[in-house]
Coordinates of C-alpha atoms in Angstrom, one line a residue:
F1430 CA 2.1 -4.7 16.1
V1431 CA -0.5 -2.7 16.9
P1432 CA -2.1 0.3 15.2
E1433 CA -2.0 3.6 17.0
A1434 CA -5.4 4.6 15.9
S1435 CA -8.6 2.9 15.2
T1436 CA -8.7 0.5 11.8
S1437 CA -12.4 -0.2 11.8
Q1438 CA -12.8 3.3 9.9
Q1439 CA -15.0 2.7 6.3
H1440 CA -13.3 4.1 3.6
A1441 CA -14.3 3.9 -0.4
C1442 CA -11.6 1.4 -2.2
V1443 CA -9.3 2.8 -5.4
F1444 CA -7.8 -0.9 -5.5
E1445 CA -6.8 -3.9 -3.8
V1446 CA -4.0 -5.6 -3.7
S1447 CA -3.6 -9.7 -4.2
S1448 CA -0.5 -12.4 -3.8
E1449 CA -0.1 -15.6 -3.7
T1450 CA 0.1 -15.6 0.0
P1451 CA -2.5 -15.1 2.3
N1452 CA -1.6 -13.9 5.0
W1453 CA 0.4 -11.1 4.0
G1454 CA -0.3 -7.7 6.0
A1455 CA -0.4 -5.7 2.5
N1456 CA -2.8 -7.5 1.3
G1457 CA -6.6 -6.1 0.6
A1458 CA -8.3 -2.7 0.0
Y1459 CA -6.4 0.5 -0.5
Y1460 CA -7.7 3.7 0.0
E1461 CA -6.4 7.3 -1.0
T1462 CA -6.0 9.5 2.2
A1463 CA -5.6 13.1 3.0
E1464 CA -2.0 12.7 3.2
T1465 CA 0.5 13.2 0.5
H1466 CA 4.3 12.3 -0.2
N1467 CA 6.2 13.4 -2.8
G1468 CA 4.0 15.4 -4.1
K1469 CA 1.2 12.1 -4.4
P1470 CA -1.5 10.7 -2.2
I1471 CA -0.3 8.4 0.0
Y1472 CA -3.0 5.2 -0.2
A1473 CA -3.3 3.2 3.2
N1474 CA -4.8 -0.3 3.2
S1475 CA -7.8 -0.6 4.5
D1476 CA -7.5 -3.4 7.4
D1477 CA -3.8 -2.4 8.0
P1478 CA -3.0 1.4 7.1
T1479 CA 0.2 0.7 8.6
F1480 CA 1.1 -0.8 4.8
V1481 CA 1.1 2.1 2.4
F1482 CA 1.7 3.3 -1.5
Q1483 CA 3.8 6.6 -1.1
F1484 CA 5.6 7.6 -4.4
G1485 CA 8.9 7.7 -4.2
G1486 CA 9.7 9.6 -7.2
D1487 CA 9.8 7.1 -10.1
G1488 CA 6.9 5.7 -8.7
F1489 CA 4.7 4.0 -6.3
D1490 CA 6.8 2.1 -2.9
L1491 CA 5.0 0.0 -1.5
C1492 CA 6.1 0.7 2.3
Q1493 CA 5.2 -0.3 6.0
R1494 CA 4.9 2.5 8.3
T1495 CA 5.5 2.9 12.3
R1496 CA 2.1 4.3 12.7
V1497 CA -0.9 4.9 10.7
T1498 CA -0.3 8.6 9.7
G1499 CA 2.9 10.4 7.7
P1500 CA 5.1 8.5 5.0
S1501 CA 6.9 5.8 5.9
T1502 CA 10.8 6.4 5.8
C1503 CA 10.9 3.4 3.3
G1504 CA 12.4 3.8 -0.3
G1505 CA 15.2 3.6 -2.6
H1506 CA 16.7 0.2 -1.3
I1507 CA 15.8 0.7 2.0
G1508 CA 12.8 -1.1 3.4
R1509 CA 10.5 -1.4 0.2
L1510 CA 8.1 -4.3 -0.1
G1511 CA 7.3 -3.5 -3.1
F1512 CA 7.7 -1.0 -6.5
K1513 CA 4.6 0.0 -8.8
N1514 CA 4.9 2.3 -11.9
D1515 CA 3.8 5.6 -11.4
V1516 CA -0.3 4.6 -12.3
L1517 CA -1.6 2.3 -10.0
V1518 CA -4.1 0.8 -12.4
P1519 CA -4.1 -3.4 -12.0
G1520 CA -1.5 -5.0 -12.8
S1521 CA 1.7 -6.8 -11.1
I1522 CA 4.4 -4.9 -8.2
F1523 CA 7.6 -5.5 -8.6
T1524 CA 8.6 -7.5 -5.2
W1525 CA 11.7 -8.7 -4.0
G1526 CA 12.0 -12.8 -3.9
T1527 CA 10.0 -15.4 -4.8
R1528 CA 6.8 -13.0 -3.8
T1529 CA 3.9 -12.4 -7.0
A1530 CA 1.9 -9.9 -6.3
A1531 CA -0.2 -7.4 -8.0
V1532 CA -2.5 -4.4 -8.1
V1533 CA -6.6 -5.3 -9.2
D1534 CA -9.6 -3.8 -9.3
C1535 CA -11.6 -4.0 -6.0
S1536 CA -14.0 -6.7 -5.9
S1537 CA -18.0 -5.5 -5.5
Q1538 CA -18.3 -5.9 -2.0
E1539 CA -15.9 -3.8 -0.7
A1540 CA -17.4 -0.9 -2.8

């Protein structure tokens, strides 16, 4: 998959996603975009902005959208990679299957 826009732009890290799967595309630093979904900001992955956290009504859904702008069509039981409560603070992300993942503070080199 090739994103439609350049991802080389630097953004201020808000939080990171970390998992035991080293090459999982959702890993890495997330920044707050200028976009919203259901009244809350969309947070995009700095390395691949197709990976986003968007508010689904009862918390933030971890999704992969088909382009680098706009919300993903995932939600509820459709297409979600993970789920985090309504506050994106350090702690585990609910995922399906055997993958474990967590929101963590930004590493010092990302600040």
